[in-house]
C-alpha positions as a printed NumPy array, in Angstrom:
array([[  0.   ,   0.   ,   0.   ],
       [  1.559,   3.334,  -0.966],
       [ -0.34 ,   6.155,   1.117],
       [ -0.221,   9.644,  -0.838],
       [ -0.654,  13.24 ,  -0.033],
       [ -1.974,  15.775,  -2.4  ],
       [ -0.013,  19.252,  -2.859],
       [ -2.605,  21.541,  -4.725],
       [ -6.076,  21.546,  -4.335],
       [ -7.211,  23.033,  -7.55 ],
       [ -9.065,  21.253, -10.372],
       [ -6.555,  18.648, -10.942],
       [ -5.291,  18.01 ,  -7.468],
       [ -9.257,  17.617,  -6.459],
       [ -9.432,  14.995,  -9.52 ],
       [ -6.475,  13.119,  -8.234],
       [ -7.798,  13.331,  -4.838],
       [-11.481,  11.74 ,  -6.121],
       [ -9.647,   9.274,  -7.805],
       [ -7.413,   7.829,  -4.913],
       [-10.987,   7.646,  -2.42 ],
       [-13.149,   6.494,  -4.986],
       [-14.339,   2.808,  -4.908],
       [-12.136,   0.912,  -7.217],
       [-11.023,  -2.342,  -7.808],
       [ -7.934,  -1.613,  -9.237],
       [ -6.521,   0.782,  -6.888],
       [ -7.793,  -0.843,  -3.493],
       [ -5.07 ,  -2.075,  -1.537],
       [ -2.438,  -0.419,  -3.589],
       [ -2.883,   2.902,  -3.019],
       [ -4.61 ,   5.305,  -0.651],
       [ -4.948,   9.42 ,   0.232],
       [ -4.081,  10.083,   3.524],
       [ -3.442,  14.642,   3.516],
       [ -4.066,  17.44 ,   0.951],
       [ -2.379,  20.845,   1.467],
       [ -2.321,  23.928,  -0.717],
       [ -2.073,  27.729,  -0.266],
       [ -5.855,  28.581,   0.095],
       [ -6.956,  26.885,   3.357],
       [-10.62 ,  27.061,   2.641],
       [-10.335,  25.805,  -0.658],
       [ -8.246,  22.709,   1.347],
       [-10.389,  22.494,   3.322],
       [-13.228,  22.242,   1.257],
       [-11.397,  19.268,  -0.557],
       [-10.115,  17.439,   2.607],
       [-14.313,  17.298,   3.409],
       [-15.214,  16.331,   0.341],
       [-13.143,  13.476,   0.198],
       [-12.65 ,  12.243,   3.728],
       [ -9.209,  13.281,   5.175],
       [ -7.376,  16.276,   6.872],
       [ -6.196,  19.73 ,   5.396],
       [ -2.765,  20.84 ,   6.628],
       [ -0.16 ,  22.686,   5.168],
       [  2.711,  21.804,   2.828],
       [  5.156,  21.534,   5.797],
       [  3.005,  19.175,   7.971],
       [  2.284,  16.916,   4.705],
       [  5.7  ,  16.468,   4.23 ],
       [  6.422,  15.462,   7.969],
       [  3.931,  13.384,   8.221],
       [  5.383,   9.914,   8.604],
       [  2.306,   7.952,   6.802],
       [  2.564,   9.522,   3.162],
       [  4.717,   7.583,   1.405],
       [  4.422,   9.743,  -1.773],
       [  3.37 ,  13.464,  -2.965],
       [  1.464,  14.671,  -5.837],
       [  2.346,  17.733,  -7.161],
       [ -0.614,  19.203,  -8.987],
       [  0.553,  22.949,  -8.315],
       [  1.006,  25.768, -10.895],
       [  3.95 ,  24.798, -13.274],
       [  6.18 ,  26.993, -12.62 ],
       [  6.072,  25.822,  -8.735],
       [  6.682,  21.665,  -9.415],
       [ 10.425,  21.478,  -9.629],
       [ 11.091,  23.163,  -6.253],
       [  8.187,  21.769,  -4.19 ],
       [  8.983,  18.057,  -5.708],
       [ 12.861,  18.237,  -4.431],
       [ 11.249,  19.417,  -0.765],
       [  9.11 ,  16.403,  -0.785],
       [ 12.299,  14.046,  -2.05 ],
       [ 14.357,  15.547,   0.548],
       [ 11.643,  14.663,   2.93 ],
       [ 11.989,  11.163,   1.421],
       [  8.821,  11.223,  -0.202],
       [  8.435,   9.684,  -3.55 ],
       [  6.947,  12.182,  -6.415],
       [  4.415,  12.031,  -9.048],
       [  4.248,  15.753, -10.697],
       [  1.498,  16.778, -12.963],
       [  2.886,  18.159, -16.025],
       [  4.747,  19.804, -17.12 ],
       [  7.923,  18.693, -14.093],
       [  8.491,  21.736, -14.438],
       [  8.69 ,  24.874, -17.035],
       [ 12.868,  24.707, -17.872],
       [ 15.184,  21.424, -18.715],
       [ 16.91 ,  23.198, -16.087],
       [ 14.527,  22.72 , -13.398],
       [ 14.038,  19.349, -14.73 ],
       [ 17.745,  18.513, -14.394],
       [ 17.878,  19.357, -10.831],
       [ 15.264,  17.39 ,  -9.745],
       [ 16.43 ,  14.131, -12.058],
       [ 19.612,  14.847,  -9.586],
       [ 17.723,  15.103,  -6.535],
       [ 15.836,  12.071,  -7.19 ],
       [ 18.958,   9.89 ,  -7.946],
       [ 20.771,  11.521,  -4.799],
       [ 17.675,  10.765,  -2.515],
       [ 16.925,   7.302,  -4.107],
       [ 13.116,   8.375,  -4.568],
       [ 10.761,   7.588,  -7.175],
       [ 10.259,  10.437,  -9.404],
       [  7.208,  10.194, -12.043],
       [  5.606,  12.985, -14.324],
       [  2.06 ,  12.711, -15.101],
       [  1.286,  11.989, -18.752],
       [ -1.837,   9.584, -18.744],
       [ -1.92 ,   9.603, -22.519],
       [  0.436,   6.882, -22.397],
       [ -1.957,   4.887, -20.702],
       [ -5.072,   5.09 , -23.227],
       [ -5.659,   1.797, -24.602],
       [ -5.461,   2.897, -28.718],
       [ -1.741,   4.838, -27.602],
       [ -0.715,   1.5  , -26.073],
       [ -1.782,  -0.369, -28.89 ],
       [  0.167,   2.146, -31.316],
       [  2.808,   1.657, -29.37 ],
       [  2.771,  -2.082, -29.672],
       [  2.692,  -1.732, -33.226],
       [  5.347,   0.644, -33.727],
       [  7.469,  -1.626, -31.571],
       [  7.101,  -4.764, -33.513],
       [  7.672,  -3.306, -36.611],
       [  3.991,  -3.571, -38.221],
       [  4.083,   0.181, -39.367],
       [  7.404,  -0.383, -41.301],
       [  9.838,   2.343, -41.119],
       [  7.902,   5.219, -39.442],
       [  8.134,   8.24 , -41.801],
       [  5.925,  10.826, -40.793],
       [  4.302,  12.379, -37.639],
       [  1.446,  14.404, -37.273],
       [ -0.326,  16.341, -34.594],
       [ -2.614,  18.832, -33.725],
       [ -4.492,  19.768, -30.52 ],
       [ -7.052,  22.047, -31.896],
       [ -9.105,  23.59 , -28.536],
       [-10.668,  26.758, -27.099],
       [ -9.972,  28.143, -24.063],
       [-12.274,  30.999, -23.343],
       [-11.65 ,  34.138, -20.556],
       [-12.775,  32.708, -17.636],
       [-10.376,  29.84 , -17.981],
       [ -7.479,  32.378, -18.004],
       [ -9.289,  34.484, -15.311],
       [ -9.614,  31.042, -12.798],
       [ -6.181,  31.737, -11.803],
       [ -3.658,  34.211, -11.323],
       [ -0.86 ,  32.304, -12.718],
       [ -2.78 ,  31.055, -15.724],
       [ -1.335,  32.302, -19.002],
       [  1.859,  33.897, -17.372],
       [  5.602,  32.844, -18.577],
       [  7.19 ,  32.328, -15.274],
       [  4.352,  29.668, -13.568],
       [  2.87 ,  28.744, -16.68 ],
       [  5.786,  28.274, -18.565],
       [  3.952,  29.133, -21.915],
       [  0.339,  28.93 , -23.531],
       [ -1.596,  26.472, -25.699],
       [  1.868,  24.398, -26.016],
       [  3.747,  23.968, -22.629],
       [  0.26 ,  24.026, -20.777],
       [ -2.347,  22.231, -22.982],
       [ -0.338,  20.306, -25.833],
       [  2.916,  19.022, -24.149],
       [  0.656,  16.187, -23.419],
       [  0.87 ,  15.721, -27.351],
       [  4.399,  16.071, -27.508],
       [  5.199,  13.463, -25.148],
       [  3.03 ,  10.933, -26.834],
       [  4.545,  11.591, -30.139],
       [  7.941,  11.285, -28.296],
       [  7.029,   8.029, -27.007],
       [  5.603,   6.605, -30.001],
       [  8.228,   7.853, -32.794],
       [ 10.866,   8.359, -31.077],
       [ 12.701,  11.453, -29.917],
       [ 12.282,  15.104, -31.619],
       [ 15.786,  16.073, -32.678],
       [ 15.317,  19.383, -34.658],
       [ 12.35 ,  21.755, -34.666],
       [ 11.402,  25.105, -37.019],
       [  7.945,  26.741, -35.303],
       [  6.384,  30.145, -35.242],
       [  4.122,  31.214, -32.374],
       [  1.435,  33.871, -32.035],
       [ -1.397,  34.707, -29.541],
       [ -4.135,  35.859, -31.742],
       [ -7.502,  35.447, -29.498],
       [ -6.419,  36.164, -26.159],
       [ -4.902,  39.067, -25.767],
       [ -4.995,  39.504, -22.061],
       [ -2.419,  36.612, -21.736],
       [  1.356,  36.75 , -21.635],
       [  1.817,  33.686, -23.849],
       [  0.691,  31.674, -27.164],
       [ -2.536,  30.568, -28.064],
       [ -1.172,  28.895, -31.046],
       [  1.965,  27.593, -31.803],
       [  3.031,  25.384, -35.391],
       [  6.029,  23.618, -35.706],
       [  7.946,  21.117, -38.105],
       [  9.812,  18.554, -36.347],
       [ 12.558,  16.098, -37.012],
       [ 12.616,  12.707, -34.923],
       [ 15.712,  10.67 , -34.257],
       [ 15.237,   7.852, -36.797],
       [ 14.645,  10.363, -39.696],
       [ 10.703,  10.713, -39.939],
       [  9.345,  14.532, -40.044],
       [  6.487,  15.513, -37.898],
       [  4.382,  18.851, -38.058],
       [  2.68 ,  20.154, -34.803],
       [ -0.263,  22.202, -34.475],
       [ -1.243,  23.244, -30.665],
       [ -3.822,  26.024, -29.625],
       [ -6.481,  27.389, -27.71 ],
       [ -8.041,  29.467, -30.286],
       [ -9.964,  26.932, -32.312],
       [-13.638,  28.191, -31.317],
       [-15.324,  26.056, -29.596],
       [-12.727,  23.437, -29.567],
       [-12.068,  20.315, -31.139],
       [-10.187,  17.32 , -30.952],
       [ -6.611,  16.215, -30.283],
       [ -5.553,  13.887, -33.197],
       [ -1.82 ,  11.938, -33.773],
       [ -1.462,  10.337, -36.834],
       [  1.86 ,   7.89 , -37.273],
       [  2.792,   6.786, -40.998],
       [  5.019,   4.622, -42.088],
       [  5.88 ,   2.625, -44.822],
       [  3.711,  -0.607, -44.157],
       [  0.922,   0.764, -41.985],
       [ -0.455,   3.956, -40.79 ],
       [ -2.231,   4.727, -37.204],
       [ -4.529,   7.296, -36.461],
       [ -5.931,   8.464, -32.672],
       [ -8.242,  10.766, -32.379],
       [ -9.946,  11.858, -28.865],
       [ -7.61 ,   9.22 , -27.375],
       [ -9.774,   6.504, -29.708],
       [ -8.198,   4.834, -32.414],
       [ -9.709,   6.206, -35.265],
       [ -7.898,   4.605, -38.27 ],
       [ -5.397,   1.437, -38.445],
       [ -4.237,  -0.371, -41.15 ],
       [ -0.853,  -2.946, -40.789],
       [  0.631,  -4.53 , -43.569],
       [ -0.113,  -8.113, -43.78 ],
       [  2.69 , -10.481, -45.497],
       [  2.555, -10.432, -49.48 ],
       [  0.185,  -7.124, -49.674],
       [  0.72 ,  -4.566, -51.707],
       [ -1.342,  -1.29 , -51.83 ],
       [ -2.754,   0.161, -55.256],
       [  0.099,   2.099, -57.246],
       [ -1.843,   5.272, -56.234],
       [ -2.731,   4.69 , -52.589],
       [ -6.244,   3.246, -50.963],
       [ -6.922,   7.174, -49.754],
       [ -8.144,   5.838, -46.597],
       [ -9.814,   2.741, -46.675],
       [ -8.778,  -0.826, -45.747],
       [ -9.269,   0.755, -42.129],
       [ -8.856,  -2.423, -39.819],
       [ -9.614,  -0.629, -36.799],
       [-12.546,  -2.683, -36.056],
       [-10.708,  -5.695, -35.941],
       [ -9.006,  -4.819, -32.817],
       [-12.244,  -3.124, -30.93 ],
       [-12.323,  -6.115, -28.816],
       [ -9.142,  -5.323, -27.227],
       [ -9.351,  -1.576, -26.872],
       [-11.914,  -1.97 , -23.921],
       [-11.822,   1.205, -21.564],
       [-13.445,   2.417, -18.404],
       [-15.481,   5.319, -19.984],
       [-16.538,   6.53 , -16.291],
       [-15.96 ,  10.424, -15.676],
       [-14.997,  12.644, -12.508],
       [-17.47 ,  15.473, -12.432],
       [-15.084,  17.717, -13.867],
       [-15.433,  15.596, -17.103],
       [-12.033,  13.631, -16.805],
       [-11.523,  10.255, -17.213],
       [-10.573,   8.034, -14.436],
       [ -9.102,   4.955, -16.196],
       [ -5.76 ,   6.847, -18.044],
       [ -4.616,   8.525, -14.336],
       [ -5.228,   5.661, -12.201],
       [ -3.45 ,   2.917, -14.678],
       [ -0.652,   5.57 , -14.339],
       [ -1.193,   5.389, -10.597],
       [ -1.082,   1.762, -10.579],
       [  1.984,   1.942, -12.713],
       [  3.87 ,   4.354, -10.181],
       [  2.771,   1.815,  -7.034],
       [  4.16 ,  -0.774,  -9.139],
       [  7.347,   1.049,  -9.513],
       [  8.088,   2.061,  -6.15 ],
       [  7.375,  -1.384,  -5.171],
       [  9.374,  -2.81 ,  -7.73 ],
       [ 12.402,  -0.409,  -7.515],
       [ 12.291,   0.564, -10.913],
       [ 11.723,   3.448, -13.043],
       [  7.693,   4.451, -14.036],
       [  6.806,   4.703, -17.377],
       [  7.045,   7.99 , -17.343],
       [  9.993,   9.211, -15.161],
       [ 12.004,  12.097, -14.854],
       [ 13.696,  11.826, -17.782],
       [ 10.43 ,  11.417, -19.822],
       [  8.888,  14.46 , -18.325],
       [ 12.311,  16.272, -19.2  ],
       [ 12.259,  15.434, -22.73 ],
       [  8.808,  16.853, -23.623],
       [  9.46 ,  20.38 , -21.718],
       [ 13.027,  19.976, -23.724],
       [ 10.818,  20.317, -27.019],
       [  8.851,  22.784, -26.083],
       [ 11.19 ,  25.43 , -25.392],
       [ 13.112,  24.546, -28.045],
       [ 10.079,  25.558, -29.943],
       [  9.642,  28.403, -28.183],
       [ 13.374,  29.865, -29.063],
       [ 12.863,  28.471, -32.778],
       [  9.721,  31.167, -32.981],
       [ 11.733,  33.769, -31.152],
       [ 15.145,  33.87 , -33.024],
       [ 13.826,  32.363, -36.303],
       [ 16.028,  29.863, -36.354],
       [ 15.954,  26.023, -36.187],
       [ 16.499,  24.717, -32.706],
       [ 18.487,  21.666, -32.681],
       [ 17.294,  19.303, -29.235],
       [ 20.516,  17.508, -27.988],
       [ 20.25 ,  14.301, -26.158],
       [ 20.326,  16.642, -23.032],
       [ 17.398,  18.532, -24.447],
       [ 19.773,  21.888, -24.249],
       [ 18.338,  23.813, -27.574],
       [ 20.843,  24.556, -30.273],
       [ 20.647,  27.304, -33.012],
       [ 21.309,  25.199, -36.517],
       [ 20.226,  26.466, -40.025],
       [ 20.13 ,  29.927, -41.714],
       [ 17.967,  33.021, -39.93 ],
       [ 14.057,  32.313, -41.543],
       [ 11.649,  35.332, -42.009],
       [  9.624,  35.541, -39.022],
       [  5.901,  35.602, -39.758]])
């Protein structure tokens, strides 16, 4: 049994806190909520009632000698330095994402981690939806071929009174940046996981529809993985009244689509079959022929989230603590995704190409490009 406090009682720390007292199969036994903290005491408060356990403050959480493990679900900006106080307090760590807003901040607490011999995790539950999994399996094994292409695009709306809900929403230092370090770095790291890692990136940004923010609301960028495919990526929240996140993988024998974290189009290569000289322009869609497998919990916390993708990424992190190994998605994980991001971000400043080193430090390549 790993017994967790919550840091950060806003919408996502209240979902996480839901999820760890809710009746469930899966997680009973494994994993239990024993404190929330956070800096408005009646909005604690109001949590710690609603879902059966005390309010304190971040101090007393920490000390507390029956929570094994912290959740960070605190403005961005914030993650880095409260995760290293609960490490040093030999808690182990599962930060929402971004683990912070800088590969710098990210680096530190990697170290901190390794020097305390703590768990360190970064929320990223796309990982953990059935169709990504099953993309995943398939990229693995080799059923797509050589993977040539990457695409995707988070296309959503985020109106004023999202930006208005809190003071740091929206702001460069504790937001770390708009529609792509906030909303779409989910994206990134899924892309990441399933192709490989982004090497090379050319992006513009612009905030077009919310101009009482600091940041983006839109940001494009062409990307170049590892293994030699090219990816575009489109991320806002200025797509009225917001649609769908989609991630399309190509390669040369097979092609897998996921749209609203549902697989929306697969087709693998089966031995001896060759396409039509000019393409089947989307049909031979097998993506019913593997239905039977993609089975998910569809239930909902109020606030519209799904339970199933955070608490298999719960499960995974009990697992790993338990097992003395690394979660799926560690420390290193979480780096790589905020690694891309800013290197996005100084590719749209400088108008240059930002090469991503293995470290994730961005790199000016290429000849100055004509900023839009």
């Amino acid at each position: 049994m790993l017994t967790f406090g919550v840091i950060g009682c806003g919408s996502i720390g209240g979902f996480l806190a839901r999820l760890l007292t809710r009746e469930d199969e899966e997680l009973a036994g494994r994993a239990r909520l024993a404190a929330v903290a956070g800096r408005d005491p009646a909005r604690a408060g109001a949590l710690a009632a609603e879902v059966g356990c005390p309010a304190t403050g971040v101090a007393e959480l920490l000390a507390r000698r029956d929570v094994d493990a912290v959740l960070v679900c605190t403005p961005s900006g914030t993650h880095a330095g409260l995760a290293e106080a609960a490490l040093r307090a030999g808690k182990h760590v599962l930060v929402e994402k971004p683990v912070d807003v800088t590969p710098q901040a990210a680096d530190h607490l990697i170290t901190v981690a390794r020097q305390t011999g703590r768990t360190l995790g970064v929320v990223s539950q796309h990982r953990f939806d059935p169709a990504a999994r099953l993309a995943r399996t398939a990229i693995e094994s080799g059923r797509l071929g050589r993977v040539t292409s990457v695409m995707t695009e988070l296309s959503w709306w985020r109106g004023p009174r999202y930006y208005a809900s809190g003071t740091w929403r929206g702001t460069p230092d504790l937001d770390g940046g708009g529609a792509l370090m906030n909303q779409a770095i989910h994206a990134v790291d899924l892309v990441q996981w399933l192709a490989g890692p982004v090497v090379e990136v050319a992006a513009h940004t612009a905030r077009l529809a919310h101009p009482g923010i600091e940041v983006e609301d839109l940001a494009t960028a062409s990307l170049r993985f590892a293994n030699g495919a090219l990816g575009t990526l489109l991320a806002t929240t200025a797509a009225y009244p917001g649609r769908t996140a989609r991630t399309a993988v190509n390669g040369d024998r097979g092609s897998v689509v996921i749209d609203d974290d549902e697989l929306a189009y697969l087709h693998l290569a089966r031995e001896g079959e060759d396409a039509p000289a000019y393409g089947a322009f989307g049909a031979a869609d097998q993506s019913a022929e593997y239905a039977a497998s993609l089975v998910r919990d569809r239930t909902r916390d109020s606030g519209g989230l799904l339970y199933q993708p955070h608490r298999d990424q719960l499960l995974d992190f009990c697992d790993a603590v338990r097992e003395g190994r690394p979660p799926l998605v560690d420390g290193v994980a979480g780096r790589q995704a905020v690694a891309v991001v800013t290197a996005v971000y100084a590719s749209a400043r400088t108008g240059l190409p930002q090469r991503v080193d293995a470290g994730g430090v961005a790199e000016q390549t290429g000849v100055r490009r004509q900023l839009l």
